[in-house]
Every structure is written in C-alpha cells, then in structure tokens.
Amino acid sequence: MGVKVYGMPMSTNTIRVLAALNEKGVEFELVIVDLRTGAHKQPDFVALNPFGQIPVLEDGDVVLFESRAISRYIATKYSEAGPDLLLSGGTLAERAAVDLWLEVESQQFGPPIAALVYEALIKPMLGGATDAAVVEAQAGKLEKVLDVYEARLAQSKYLAGAEFTLADLNHIPYTNYLMKTPKASLVTSRPHVLAWWQDVSSRAAWKKTAAGIPF
Amino acid sequence: MAVKVYGAATSTATVRVLLCLEEMGAEYELVPIDFFTGEHKSPPHLARNPFGQMPAFEDGDLILFESRAISRYVLRKYKSSGPDLLRDGSLEESAMVDVWLEVEAQQYDKAISSIYIETVIKPVFFGGVTDEKVVAESVEKLGKVLDVYEARLSKSKYLAGDFLSFADLSHIPYTQHIIASPHASLFESRLHVKAWWESLASRPAYKKVTAGVPTSK
C-alpha cells in the first residue's frame, strides 16, 4: 500500500508535502479533500485530522497532520534517497542550522507571506476583493524578514549552509505564489534572495511539483 | 564549558529553552537582556539574533536563535543525561512528537499568546490597553483547540503518546501564565487537560524555571 496525501493541488501546505515527496522520488496518491464543499469538516476527515485541515499523510498505519511535521517525517524516513534534507549525517551544529531556518520559515516568514498571498491571490479567486492596505502592511513585515534573508544568503548558498535542505524547501510553495503577485518585487529587488529563488525553483523535483499546481 | 542563553524570565521563548536545559541537567548561564532599554534591538544582540528577539544561544562558536531550534539542539546534545524528549530513535514516535510540536506552534500558540499579549504584555511592557474583543475571540479559539487536546489526552497520557516529550514541554511557557489568570478555567474544566498540566507542573525542572518567572497572580 502506497503513500496517500489528502489535500488540494493548489493548497500551499499540501504542495509543501508533495514537494518533499518529489524530492525523495516517493510515489503517492493525492486524495482530493475539497475545502469548497466543506469536505475537511466531515467526520471521516476529522477522524484523520481533528483540526479539520489539509494536508494529512497516510503511510500504512501512520497518519500525520501539520505539513511541516509531515515533511520532516518524509525527510527522515527517506533520508537515504535524494538530498539529505535534514543533514542527518551532519554534526549537531549543522543539524541545528537546518532546524533554525525551519523555525524562521514557520515563525517569521510564514505569517506575513501567507496573509499577503491570501489577500492578493486567493481572495480574488474566491470572489472577494483584495484590500490593498492589507497587502501593503504584510509586504512591509515581509520586507524586514527578507532583509535578514538577503544578509544570510550573501554568506551561504542555501539557508542552512552549502547544501539544499528542508529549510529551503519549506519556503518554496508560498514564494511560488508571491512571485505571481505584484509583490514579486520583494524578491527580485534582493539579489541574493533572487539568486536563491532562481536556484531552488529550477530543481527538477520542484518543476514536477509545480506542474501539478492548477495556476 | 557552560552554554549561554541570552534572554529573560519574562520571555516565554527563553523559558522554553531553560526548561529543556533543566530537564537535561545541563550547565548554563542566563545572560539577562533588558527589554525596557531595547537591549534586544541593540547591535550586540542583533549580531546573535538578526530578528532582534529573545532568546539567543551560544555554545562556544555556535550561535543559535528560535527557541524551538535551540531546544532541539539542547535535547540532542545532552541526550545521555536526561529523558528522551525527541524520540529520534523511532521514526513513528519522533513523527508524533513533531506533529504535536507543530500543533503547539500553529494552533495552540496563536490562540493562547494573544490572551497573554493583550492582558499582560500590552499593558505592562507597552503601556497599552487590553482589547477585550481580541481576548474573547482568543479564549473561544483556545477552547476549541483544548477540546481536541481533551480528546487526545483521553487516549494517551501525553500528547505524542504515553511518553513525555518536547511537544508537552513546549506548551509550558504560555500555559503557565494563563493558569495563573482568570482564564485558568479553560484548563480546569477539561479533566484530562487538567491532569496533563498537573503532571507537567509537578516536574522539578518546571518548578525551578518557573520560580523565576513573574506571573499576574
């Protein structure tokens, strides 16, 4: 029995998991849980994720939710295949660098970019109107975060060091959407962030994942 | 050589790291960073934590920030001298630890931190006024999250399984403050959550670290 991911192809958190699976060359089945029909609040799905959110990963008897925990699991289970996404063969300091930038994604980068992408891209798709003031406010927060990234990426090719890791990968889904908005300038105006983005988004595994995103 | 934590007992993120150090019996020095003089935004601290937040951590040449990342480093480094709180040796157990750590960061933290920020941080540290509407919304949100915890903890002793893990400890910093507030009823009314909290609060590491943390009670 193979790996199942319950989610939607345009959901950034679902994409985070699919991207990790593709980096590891793991076959999976995407089972659609359509948020627009409220499928995520149905008892069958809540039995898998009591918080009623996508994605969920089912791997044999293992059922996991929270996309960042799922991507860690994939990186750990398949550590021998593809890139060593958690630097599990490295020193404590090297592993700590990965954990640090994973937390920065979760705590500093994630909240403003998610709010910005929602306002600029998702809301219009759902029939709402973008509030430009919200976009500006979130862009202001994200700019300060990206200034830290610019300084970091001037010193190392990838966030955790010389190698591509889960810390870089976890940034790709939301950044991909940011680049489809006028606020792509936040990336294009920062040379090291731009070079990093061009590098990580040109990976074969990402191109495969991106091909499955409907827009 | 003792590791250094740059932060303050009033910083919940600093407390997270101190709890892990105490659980593992590690030797450490807490270097106070003064919030009120803006020391966390000063160049020496920014050199350690470019986001200008507490804590920062130093172990020889290694400098880290983000309390959950620091904590993972501490729990691995001192693994042989304390409880196994990450369960790195088991794929499935470590996955459950990671799930409930993410739940803490993404679901729990967002609801509970708003309550603490509105009722304590804003008035005490910023001279601001509590927004009771935000508090009410956050209390409702936290209640729904705690309903999931109540169901979970009726099936297992701790969050990741029948074993204590970093996922449980990571909840302590904010919860300590809410337990000392009128909103403690959120925890006291849910029997398994209450028992879980009492178990965490009875640990020597908890008592030692939280003795240094001022609460509103």
PDB file of C-alpha atoms in Angstrom, chain B residues 54-126:
ATOM      1  CA  MET B  54      14.860  36.670  22.766  1.00  0.00           C
ATOM      2  CA  PRO B  55      16.413  34.224  23.255  1.00  0.00           C
ATOM      3  CA  ALA B  56      19.761  33.801  21.580  1.00  0.00           C
ATOM      4  CA  PHE B  57      22.048  30.894  22.489  1.00  0.00           C
ATOM      5  CA  GLU B  58      25.785  30.410  22.476  1.00  0.00           C
ATOM      6  CA  ASP B  59      27.746  27.163  22.729  1.00  0.00           C
ATOM      7  CA  GLY B  60      31.359  28.006  22.043  1.00  0.00           C
ATOM      8  CA  ASP B  61      31.460  29.251  18.437  1.00  0.00           C
ATOM      9  CA  LEU B  62      27.902  28.154  17.716  1.00  0.00           C
ATOM     10  CA  ILE B  63      25.233  30.824  17.920  1.00  0.00           C
ATOM     11  CA  LEU B  64      21.551  29.931  17.522  1.00  0.00           C
ATOM     12  CA  PHE B  65      18.163  31.642  17.758  1.00  0.00           C
ATOM     13  CA  GLU B  66      14.495  30.484  17.533  1.00  0.00           C
ATOM     14  CA  SER B  67      13.691  28.745  20.845  1.00  0.00           C
ATOM     15  CA  ARG B  68      12.335  25.547  19.287  1.00  0.00           C
ATOM     16  CA  ALA B  69      15.527  25.095  17.228  1.00  0.00           C
ATOM     17  CA  ILE B  70      17.718  25.847  20.256  1.00  0.00           C
ATOM     18  CA  SER B  71      15.681  23.372  22.292  1.00  0.00           C
ATOM     19  CA  ARG B  72      16.145  20.590  19.721  1.00  0.00           C
ATOM     20  CA  TYR B  73      19.919  21.223  19.792  1.00  0.00           C
ATOM     21  CA  VAL B  74      19.987  21.086  23.609  1.00  0.00           C
ATOM     22  CA  LEU B  75      17.901  17.907  23.756  1.00  0.00           C
ATOM     23  CA  ARG B  76      20.232  16.185  21.280  1.00  0.00           C
ATOM     24  CA  LYS B  77      23.487  17.447  22.771  1.00  0.00           C
ATOM     25  CA  TYR B  78      22.638  16.348  26.315  1.00  0.00           C
ATOM     26  CA  LYS B  79      20.701  13.259  25.264  1.00  0.00           C
ATOM     27  CA  SER B  80      22.611  10.871  27.513  1.00  0.00           C
ATOM     28  CA  SER B  81      21.953  12.871  30.692  1.00  0.00           C
ATOM     29  CA  GLY B  82      18.181  13.306  30.651  1.00  0.00           C
ATOM     30  CA  PRO B  83      14.877  11.919  29.346  1.00  0.00           C
ATOM     31  CA  ASP B  84      14.482  11.086  25.630  1.00  0.00           C
ATOM     32  CA  LEU B  85      12.279  14.008  24.653  1.00  0.00           C
ATOM     33  CA  LEU B  86      12.665  13.900  20.838  1.00  0.00           C
ATOM     34  CA  ARG B  87      12.499  10.072  20.336  1.00  0.00           C
ATOM     35  CA  ASP B  88      14.924  10.275  17.401  1.00  0.00           C
ATOM     36  CA  GLY B  89      15.422   6.503  17.643  1.00  0.00           C
ATOM     37  CA  SER B  90      11.895   5.733  16.466  1.00  0.00           C
ATOM     38  CA  LEU B  91      10.504   7.040  13.179  1.00  0.00           C
ATOM     39  CA  GLU B  92       6.889   6.820  14.336  1.00  0.00           C
ATOM     40  CA  GLU B  93       7.411   8.232  17.834  1.00  0.00           C
ATOM     41  CA  SER B  94       9.522  11.141  16.581  1.00  0.00           C
ATOM     42  CA  ALA B  95       6.854  11.840  13.937  1.00  0.00           C
ATOM     43  CA  MET B  96       4.196  12.120  16.662  1.00  0.00           C
ATOM     44  CA  VAL B  97       6.464  14.452  18.664  1.00  0.00           C
ATOM     45  CA  ASP B  98       6.869  16.613  15.544  1.00  0.00           C
ATOM     46  CA  VAL B  99       3.109  16.632  14.857  1.00  0.00           C
ATOM     47  CA  TRP B 100       2.262  17.902  18.345  1.00  0.00           C
ATOM     48  CA  LEU B 101       5.152  20.397  18.289  1.00  0.00           C
ATOM     49  CA  GLU B 102       3.620  21.824  15.119  1.00  0.00           C
ATOM     50  CA  VAL B 103       0.181  21.813  16.725  1.00  0.00           C
ATOM     51  CA  GLU B 104       1.675  23.844  19.573  1.00  0.00           C
ATOM     52  CA  ALA B 105       3.294  26.315  17.173  1.00  0.00           C
ATOM     53  CA  GLN B 106       0.436  26.623  14.670  1.00  0.00           C
ATOM     54  CA  GLN B 107      -2.812  26.040  16.604  1.00  0.00           C
ATOM     55  CA  TYR B 108      -2.236  26.451  20.345  1.00  0.00           C
ATOM     56  CA  ASP B 109       0.324  29.218  20.399  1.00  0.00           C
ATOM     57  CA  LYS B 110      -1.662  31.546  18.135  1.00  0.00           C
ATOM     58  CA  ALA B 111      -4.715  31.430  20.407  1.00  0.00           C
ATOM     59  CA  ILE B 112      -3.013  31.451  23.812  1.00  0.00           C
ATOM     60  CA  SER B 113      -0.336  34.032  23.022  1.00  0.00           C
ATOM     61  CA  SER B 114      -2.994  36.610  22.071  1.00  0.00           C
ATOM     62  CA  ILE B 115      -4.555  36.257  25.506  1.00  0.00           C
ATOM     63  CA  TYR B 116      -1.208  36.795  27.256  1.00  0.00           C
ATOM     64  CA  ILE B 117      -0.182  39.631  24.925  1.00  0.00           C
ATOM     65  CA  GLU B 118      -3.458  41.507  25.397  1.00  0.00           C
ATOM     66  CA  THR B 119      -3.802  41.007  29.141  1.00  0.00           C
ATOM     67  CA  VAL B 120      -0.164  41.280  30.261  1.00  0.00           C
ATOM     68  CA  ILE B 121       2.393  42.276  27.598  1.00  0.00           C
ATOM     69  CA  LYS B 122       0.490  45.202  26.139  1.00  0.00           C
ATOM     70  CA  PRO B 123      -0.342  46.964  29.424  1.00  0.00           C
ATOM     71  CA  VAL B 124       2.867  46.091  31.314  1.00  0.00           C
ATOM     72  CA  PHE B 125       5.504  46.388  28.570  1.00  0.00           C
ATOM     73  CA  PHE B 126       3.931  48.831  26.142  1.00  0.00           C
TER      74      PHE B 126
END
